[in-house]
Amino acid sequence: MQQFVETIKIKDGKALNLSFHQSRMCRTMRHFFADAPVPALADVLSPTPDMQFYKARVLYDGQGVVDVQYSPYTMREIRSLKVVVDDRIDYSFKSADRSSLNRLTAQKGDCDEIIIVKNGLVTDTSFTNIAVFDGEQWLTPRHPLLMGTKRASLLEKHILKEAYISVEALMRAQKVSLINAMIDLGEREIALENVIGADRR
């Protein structure tokens, strides 16, 4: 049976952005296991006050929650990105099977991480959504590989705006920020001179 994951930030003993994680879990369960009850994340998580900056990994399938693991979180250093192209990749749901993403990550060469381009448009990195600052506003791809929870929260607050972002538009931007459940906007920014574009291979 296919399994899925929710990765949730624990800060000072509290689970953050939980409503967005719950919504995504509901969408996934409805799509793959329409008749199964949807677990309540608030009932399966039990963070403790000593968890100052932790990651909770909730693994689930059609039978419910399979496993919950907690671990201290340290952000990866990401200083450079390589554009890789795959017009067939599909990671619409946060599956525990990351083989398609790992295959693309293997192409990163000397760079720290990849930016995946599908059908001529920027989507995501292998583990984050992307925000691009064009000099006036923060834009995020209208069709990412995965609808991230941090992305959803920032869109709801009108901090991000959806847009179709070509590789050319990406290269004209001022900077790129990586975002996911564990990484806030601005915490991991990459200058465009450190993005190796498809036109530079």
PDB file of C-alpha atoms in Angstrom:
ATOM      1  CA  MET A   1       0.000   0.000   0.000  1.00  0.00           C
ATOM      2  CA  GLN A   2       1.301   3.418  -0.955  1.00  0.00           C
ATOM      3  CA  GLN A   3       2.419   5.531   2.003  1.00  0.00           C
ATOM      4  CA  PHE A   4       2.516   9.293   2.470  1.00  0.00           C
ATOM      5  CA  VAL A   5       4.249  11.747   4.783  1.00  0.00           C
ATOM      6  CA  GLU A   6       3.567  14.978   6.608  1.00  0.00           C
ATOM      7  CA  THR A   7       6.644  16.804   7.914  1.00  0.00           C
ATOM      8  CA  ILE A   8       5.682  19.256  10.638  1.00  0.00           C
ATOM      9  CA  LYS A   9       7.766  21.904  12.390  1.00  0.00           C
ATOM     10  CA  ILE A  10       7.838  21.704  16.175  1.00  0.00           C
ATOM     11  CA  LYS A  11       8.903  25.003  17.749  1.00  0.00           C
ATOM     12  CA  ASP A  12       9.135  25.426  21.502  1.00  0.00           C
ATOM     13  CA  GLY A  13       7.024  22.319  21.999  1.00  0.00           C
ATOM     14  CA  LYS A  14       4.222  23.352  19.638  1.00  0.00           C
ATOM     15  CA  ALA A  15       3.271  21.934  16.233  1.00  0.00           C
ATOM     16  CA  LEU A  16       3.058  24.759  13.677  1.00  0.00           C
ATOM     17  CA  ASN A  17       0.855  25.294  10.612  1.00  0.00           C
ATOM     18  CA  LEU A  18      -1.168  22.256  11.612  1.00  0.00           C
ATOM     19  CA  SER A  19      -4.355  23.236   9.759  1.00  0.00           C
ATOM     20  CA  PHE A  20      -2.469  23.316   6.436  1.00  0.00           C
ATOM     21  CA  HIS A  21      -0.947  19.901   7.100  1.00  0.00           C
ATOM     22  CA  GLN A  22      -4.348  18.521   8.026  1.00  0.00           C
ATOM     23  CA  SER A  23      -5.885  19.904   4.826  1.00  0.00           C
ATOM     24  CA  ARG A  24      -3.198  18.315   2.687  1.00  0.00           C
ATOM     25  CA  MET A  25      -3.586  14.992   4.465  1.00  0.00           C
ATOM     26  CA  CYS A  26      -7.345  15.153   3.846  1.00  0.00           C
ATOM     27  CA  ARG A  27      -6.811  15.792   0.121  1.00  0.00           C
ATOM     28  CA  THR A  28      -4.399  12.873  -0.094  1.00  0.00           C
ATOM     29  CA  MET A  29      -6.668  10.490   1.801  1.00  0.00           C
ATOM     30  CA  ARG A  30      -9.684  11.429  -0.326  1.00  0.00           C
ATOM     31  CA  HIS A  31      -7.716  10.836  -3.500  1.00  0.00           C
ATOM     32  CA  PHE A  32      -6.149   7.485  -2.626  1.00  0.00           C
ATOM     33  CA  PHE A  33      -8.288   6.052   0.191  1.00  0.00           C
ATOM     34  CA  ALA A  34     -11.697   7.626  -0.293  1.00  0.00           C
ATOM     35  CA  ASP A  35     -13.524   5.423   2.207  1.00  0.00           C
ATOM     36  CA  ALA A  36     -10.939   5.533   4.975  1.00  0.00           C
ATOM     37  CA  PRO A  37     -11.289   7.874   7.970  1.00  0.00           C
ATOM     38  CA  VAL A  38      -8.812  10.741   8.043  1.00  0.00           C
ATOM     39  CA  PRO A  39      -6.611  10.804  11.149  1.00  0.00           C
ATOM     40  CA  ALA A  40      -6.526  14.005  13.180  1.00  0.00           C
ATOM     41  CA  LEU A  41      -2.932  15.184  13.362  1.00  0.00           C
ATOM     42  CA  ALA A  42      -3.602  17.028  16.608  1.00  0.00           C
ATOM     43  CA  ASP A  43      -4.457  13.648  18.189  1.00  0.00           C
ATOM     44  CA  VAL A  44      -1.414  11.756  16.937  1.00  0.00           C
ATOM     45  CA  LEU A  45       1.221  14.400  17.688  1.00  0.00           C
ATOM     46  CA  SER A  46       2.579  14.725  21.216  1.00  0.00           C
ATOM     47  CA  PRO A  47       5.454  17.220  21.202  1.00  0.00           C
ATOM     48  CA  THR A  48       7.129  18.003  24.516  1.00  0.00           C
ATOM     49  CA  PRO A  49       8.240  21.423  25.824  1.00  0.00           C
ATOM     50  CA  ASP A  50      11.934  20.572  25.371  1.00  0.00           C
ATOM     51  CA  MET A  51      11.493  20.291  21.576  1.00  0.00           C
ATOM     52  CA  GLN A  52      12.763  23.759  20.697  1.00  0.00           C
ATOM     53  CA  PHE A  53      13.289  23.144  16.970  1.00  0.00           C
ATOM     54  CA  TYR A  54      12.246  19.654  15.905  1.00  0.00           C
ATOM     55  CA  LYS A  55      10.837  17.894  12.877  1.00  0.00           C
ATOM     56  CA  ALA A  56       7.883  15.561  13.287  1.00  0.00           C
ATOM     57  CA  ARG A  57       7.546  12.988  10.504  1.00  0.00           C
ATOM     58  CA  VAL A  58       4.083  11.426  10.274  1.00  0.00           C
ATOM     59  CA  LEU A  59       3.856   8.369   8.019  1.00  0.00           C
ATOM     60  CA  TYR A  60       0.379   7.244   6.988  1.00  0.00           C
ATOM     61  CA  ASP A  61      -1.604   5.149   4.535  1.00  0.00           C
ATOM     62  CA  GLY A  62      -5.159   3.897   4.070  1.00  0.00           C
ATOM     63  CA  GLN A  63      -5.047   2.154   7.437  1.00  0.00           C
ATOM     64  CA  GLY A  64      -4.212   5.375   9.276  1.00  0.00           C
ATOM     65  CA  VAL A  65      -1.016   6.657  10.890  1.00  0.00           C
ATOM     66  CA  VAL A  66       1.770   4.100  10.627  1.00  0.00           C
ATOM     67  CA  ASP A  67       4.545   5.916  12.476  1.00  0.00           C
ATOM     68  CA  VAL A  68       5.429   9.249  14.112  1.00  0.00           C
ATOM     69  CA  GLN A  69       9.059  10.201  14.570  1.00  0.00           C
ATOM     70  CA  TYR A  70      10.611  13.300  16.147  1.00  0.00           C
ATOM     71  CA  SER A  71      14.131  14.537  15.481  1.00  0.00           C
ATOM     72  CA  PRO A  72      16.082  17.756  16.069  1.00  0.00           C
ATOM     73  CA  TYR A  73      16.258  19.790  12.881  1.00  0.00           C
ATOM     74  CA  THR A  74      19.300  21.489  11.403  1.00  0.00           C
ATOM     75  CA  MET A  75      18.895  23.421   8.167  1.00  0.00           C
ATOM     76  CA  ARG A  76      21.036  22.311   5.274  1.00  0.00           C
ATOM     77  CA  GLU A  77      23.470  24.837   3.833  1.00  0.00           C
ATOM     78  CA  ILE A  78      22.293  25.563   0.297  1.00  0.00           C
ATOM     79  CA  ARG A  79      24.491  28.010  -1.620  1.00  0.00           C
ATOM     80  CA  SER A  80      24.107  26.845  -5.210  1.00  0.00           C
ATOM     81  CA  LEU A  81      21.383  25.384  -7.422  1.00  0.00           C
ATOM     82  CA  LYS A  82      21.417  23.554 -10.735  1.00  0.00           C
ATOM     83  CA  VAL A  83      18.504  23.624 -13.155  1.00  0.00           C
ATOM     84  CA  VAL A  84      17.460  20.116 -14.258  1.00  0.00           C
ATOM     85  CA  VAL A  85      14.678  19.345 -16.740  1.00  0.00           C
ATOM     86  CA  ASP A  86      12.077  16.583 -16.470  1.00  0.00           C
ATOM     87  CA  ASP A  87       8.790  17.000 -18.337  1.00  0.00           C
ATOM     88  CA  ARG A  88       7.284  13.778 -16.974  1.00  0.00           C
ATOM     89  CA  ILE A  89       7.925  13.938 -13.243  1.00  0.00           C
ATOM     90  CA  ASP A  90       4.852  13.821 -10.999  1.00  0.00           C
ATOM     91  CA  TYR A  91       5.029  14.400  -7.247  1.00  0.00           C
ATOM     92  CA  SER A  92       1.576  15.873  -6.680  1.00  0.00           C
ATOM     93  CA  PHE A  93       1.216  14.141  -3.303  1.00  0.00           C
ATOM     94  CA  LYS A  94       3.826  13.923  -0.552  1.00  0.00           C
ATOM     95  CA  SER A  95       4.655  10.268  -1.059  1.00  0.00           C
ATOM     96  CA  ALA A  96       7.174   8.367   1.030  1.00  0.00           C
ATOM     97  CA  ASP A  97       8.534   7.123  -2.311  1.00  0.00           C
ATOM     98  CA  ARG A  98      10.966   9.823  -3.443  1.00  0.00           C
ATOM     99  CA  SER A  99      12.741   7.770  -6.106  1.00  0.00           C
ATOM    100  CA  SER A 100      11.819  10.137  -8.957  1.00  0.00           C
ATOM    101  CA  LEU A 101      13.172  13.119  -6.999  1.00  0.00           C
ATOM    102  CA  ASN A 102      16.303  11.262  -5.948  1.00  0.00           C
ATOM    103  CA  ARG A 103      17.005  10.394  -9.571  1.00  0.00           C
ATOM    104  CA  LEU A 104      17.009  14.085 -10.480  1.00  0.00           C
ATOM    105  CA  THR A 105      19.030  15.086  -7.416  1.00  0.00           C
ATOM    106  CA  ALA A 106      21.773  12.765  -8.637  1.00  0.00           C
ATOM    107  CA  GLN A 107      22.269  15.256 -11.501  1.00  0.00           C
ATOM    108  CA  LYS A 108      23.211  18.179  -9.257  1.00  0.00           C
ATOM    109  CA  GLY A 109      26.948  17.846  -9.907  1.00  0.00           C
ATOM    110  CA  ASP A 110      28.951  20.278  -7.778  1.00  0.00           C
ATOM    111  CA  CYS A 111      25.851  22.257  -6.792  1.00  0.00           C
ATOM    112  CA  ASP A 112      24.135  21.843  -3.431  1.00  0.00           C
ATOM    113  CA  GLU A 113      20.602  21.330  -4.761  1.00  0.00           C
ATOM    114  CA  ILE A 114      18.507  21.293  -7.943  1.00  0.00           C
ATOM    115  CA  ILE A 115      15.676  23.351  -9.407  1.00  0.00           C
ATOM    116  CA  ILE A 116      13.304  21.172 -11.410  1.00  0.00           C
ATOM    117  CA  VAL A 117      11.910  22.577 -14.672  1.00  0.00           C
ATOM    118  CA  LYS A 118       8.853  20.884 -16.179  1.00  0.00           C
ATOM    119  CA  ASN A 119       7.405  21.876 -19.558  1.00  0.00           C
ATOM    120  CA  GLY A 120       9.569  24.972 -19.634  1.00  0.00           C
ATOM    121  CA  LEU A 121       8.494  26.262 -16.212  1.00  0.00           C
ATOM    122  CA  VAL A 122      10.193  26.342 -12.830  1.00  0.00           C
ATOM    123  CA  THR A 123       8.549  24.070 -10.235  1.00  0.00           C
ATOM    124  CA  ASP A 124      10.393  23.080  -7.024  1.00  0.00           C
ATOM    125  CA  THR A 125      13.695  21.891  -5.657  1.00  0.00           C
ATOM    126  CA  SER A 126      13.908  18.268  -4.564  1.00  0.00           C
ATOM    127  CA  PHE A 127      12.696  19.118  -1.061  1.00  0.00           C
ATOM    128  CA  THR A 128      11.288  22.647  -1.052  1.00  0.00           C
ATOM    129  CA  ASN A 129       8.993  25.004  -2.851  1.00  0.00           C
ATOM    130  CA  ILE A 130      10.573  28.081  -4.396  1.00  0.00           C
ATOM    131  CA  ALA A 131       9.977  31.807  -4.076  1.00  0.00           C
ATOM    132  CA  VAL A 132      11.569  34.212  -6.568  1.00  0.00           C
ATOM    133  CA  PHE A 133      12.073  37.908  -5.832  1.00  0.00           C
ATOM    134  CA  ASP A 134      11.777  39.950  -9.038  1.00  0.00           C
ATOM    135  CA  GLY A 135      12.726  43.263  -7.447  1.00  0.00           C
ATOM    136  CA  GLU A 136       9.192  44.172  -6.432  1.00  0.00           C
ATOM    137  CA  GLN A 137       7.475  41.076  -5.058  1.00  0.00           C
ATOM    138  CA  TRP A 138       7.944  37.448  -4.137  1.00  0.00           C
ATOM    139  CA  LEU A 139       6.587  35.069  -6.785  1.00  0.00           C
ATOM    140  CA  THR A 140       6.086  31.320  -6.509  1.00  0.00           C
ATOM    141  CA  PRO A 141       5.385  28.842  -9.333  1.00  0.00           C
ATOM    142  CA  ARG A 142       1.700  28.507 -10.103  1.00  0.00           C
ATOM    143  CA  HIS A 143       2.146  24.771 -10.654  1.00  0.00           C
ATOM    144  CA  PRO A 144       4.725  23.414  -8.210  1.00  0.00           C
ATOM    145  CA  LEU A 145       5.408  19.699  -8.048  1.00  0.00           C
ATOM    146  CA  LEU A 146       3.943  19.657  -4.533  1.00  0.00           C
ATOM    147  CA  MET A 147       1.541  22.097  -2.900  1.00  0.00           C
ATOM    148  CA  GLY A 148       3.588  22.849   0.212  1.00  0.00           C
ATOM    149  CA  THR A 149       2.107  23.929   3.525  1.00  0.00           C
ATOM    150  CA  LYS A 150       4.422  26.918   4.030  1.00  0.00           C
ATOM    151  CA  ARG A 151       3.662  28.004   0.466  1.00  0.00           C
ATOM    152  CA  ALA A 152      -0.079  27.763   1.176  1.00  0.00           C
ATOM    153  CA  SER A 153       0.297  29.815   4.343  1.00  0.00           C
ATOM    154  CA  LEU A 154       2.298  32.560   2.595  1.00  0.00           C
ATOM    155  CA  LEU A 155      -0.180  32.700  -0.284  1.00  0.00           C
ATOM    156  CA  GLU A 156      -3.066  33.062   2.148  1.00  0.00           C
ATOM    157  CA  LYS A 157      -1.255  35.986   3.804  1.00  0.00           C
ATOM    158  CA  HIS A 158      -0.596  37.552   0.347  1.00  0.00           C
ATOM    159  CA  ILE A 159       3.155  37.458   0.992  1.00  0.00           C
ATOM    160  CA  LEU A 160       3.585  35.313  -2.123  1.00  0.00           C
ATOM    161  CA  LYS A 161       1.913  35.635  -5.509  1.00  0.00           C
ATOM    162  CA  GLU A 162       1.524  32.750  -7.964  1.00  0.00           C
ATOM    163  CA  ALA A 163       3.091  33.161 -11.401  1.00  0.00           C
ATOM    164  CA  TYR A 164       4.329  31.179 -14.392  1.00  0.00           C
ATOM    165  CA  ILE A 165       8.124  31.369 -14.039  1.00  0.00           C
ATOM    166  CA  SER A 166      10.287  30.422 -17.007  1.00  0.00           C
ATOM    167  CA  VAL A 167      14.003  29.721 -16.681  1.00  0.00           C
ATOM    168  CA  GLU A 168      14.645  33.068 -18.382  1.00  0.00           C
ATOM    169  CA  ALA A 169      12.454  34.872 -15.816  1.00  0.00           C
ATOM    170  CA  LEU A 170      14.230  33.016 -13.020  1.00  0.00           C
ATOM    171  CA  MET A 171      17.617  34.179 -14.294  1.00  0.00           C
ATOM    172  CA  ARG A 172      16.409  37.800 -14.444  1.00  0.00           C
ATOM    173  CA  ALA A 173      15.249  37.739 -10.813  1.00  0.00           C
ATOM    174  CA  GLN A 174      17.263  39.123  -7.918  1.00  0.00           C
ATOM    175  CA  LYS A 175      17.254  36.096  -5.624  1.00  0.00           C
ATOM    176  CA  VAL A 176      15.603  32.790  -4.832  1.00  0.00           C
ATOM    177  CA  SER A 177      14.325  31.656  -1.438  1.00  0.00           C
ATOM    178  CA  LEU A 178      13.678  28.025  -0.563  1.00  0.00           C
ATOM    179  CA  ILE A 179      10.617  27.371   1.589  1.00  0.00           C
ATOM    180  CA  ASN A 180       9.041  24.335   3.196  1.00  0.00           C
ATOM    181  CA  ALA A 181       7.428  23.361   6.478  1.00  0.00           C
ATOM    182  CA  MET A 182      10.767  23.736   8.241  1.00  0.00           C
ATOM    183  CA  ILE A 183      12.206  26.726   6.348  1.00  0.00           C
ATOM    184  CA  ASP A 184      10.650  30.198   6.394  1.00  0.00           C
ATOM    185  CA  LEU A 185      10.837  32.726   3.578  1.00  0.00           C
ATOM    186  CA  GLY A 186      14.265  34.361   3.599  1.00  0.00           C
ATOM    187  CA  GLU A 187      16.007  31.762   5.763  1.00  0.00           C
ATOM    188  CA  ARG A 188      17.643  30.086   2.764  1.00  0.00           C
ATOM    189  CA  GLU A 189      18.273  32.564  -0.044  1.00  0.00           C
ATOM    190  CA  ILE A 190      20.419  31.924  -3.106  1.00  0.00           C
ATOM    191  CA  ALA A 191      21.860  34.641  -5.322  1.00  0.00           C
ATOM    192  CA  LEU A 192      21.159  34.143  -9.014  1.00  0.00           C
ATOM    193  CA  GLU A 193      24.848  34.013  -9.907  1.00  0.00           C
ATOM    194  CA  ASN A 194      24.860  30.732  -7.961  1.00  0.00           C
ATOM    195  CA  VAL A 195      22.067  29.214 -10.060  1.00  0.00           C
ATOM    196  CA  ILE A 196      23.447  27.149 -12.911  1.00  0.00           C
ATOM    197  CA  GLY A 197      20.802  27.479 -15.633  1.00  0.00           C
ATOM    198  CA  ALA A 198      19.772  25.054 -18.346  1.00  0.00           C
ATOM    199  CA  ASP A 199      21.252  27.473 -20.894  1.00  0.00           C
ATOM    200  CA  ARG A 200      24.664  27.305 -19.232  1.00  0.00           C
ATOM    201  CA  ARG A 201      25.226  23.539 -19.396  1.00  0.00           C
TER     202      ARG A 201
END
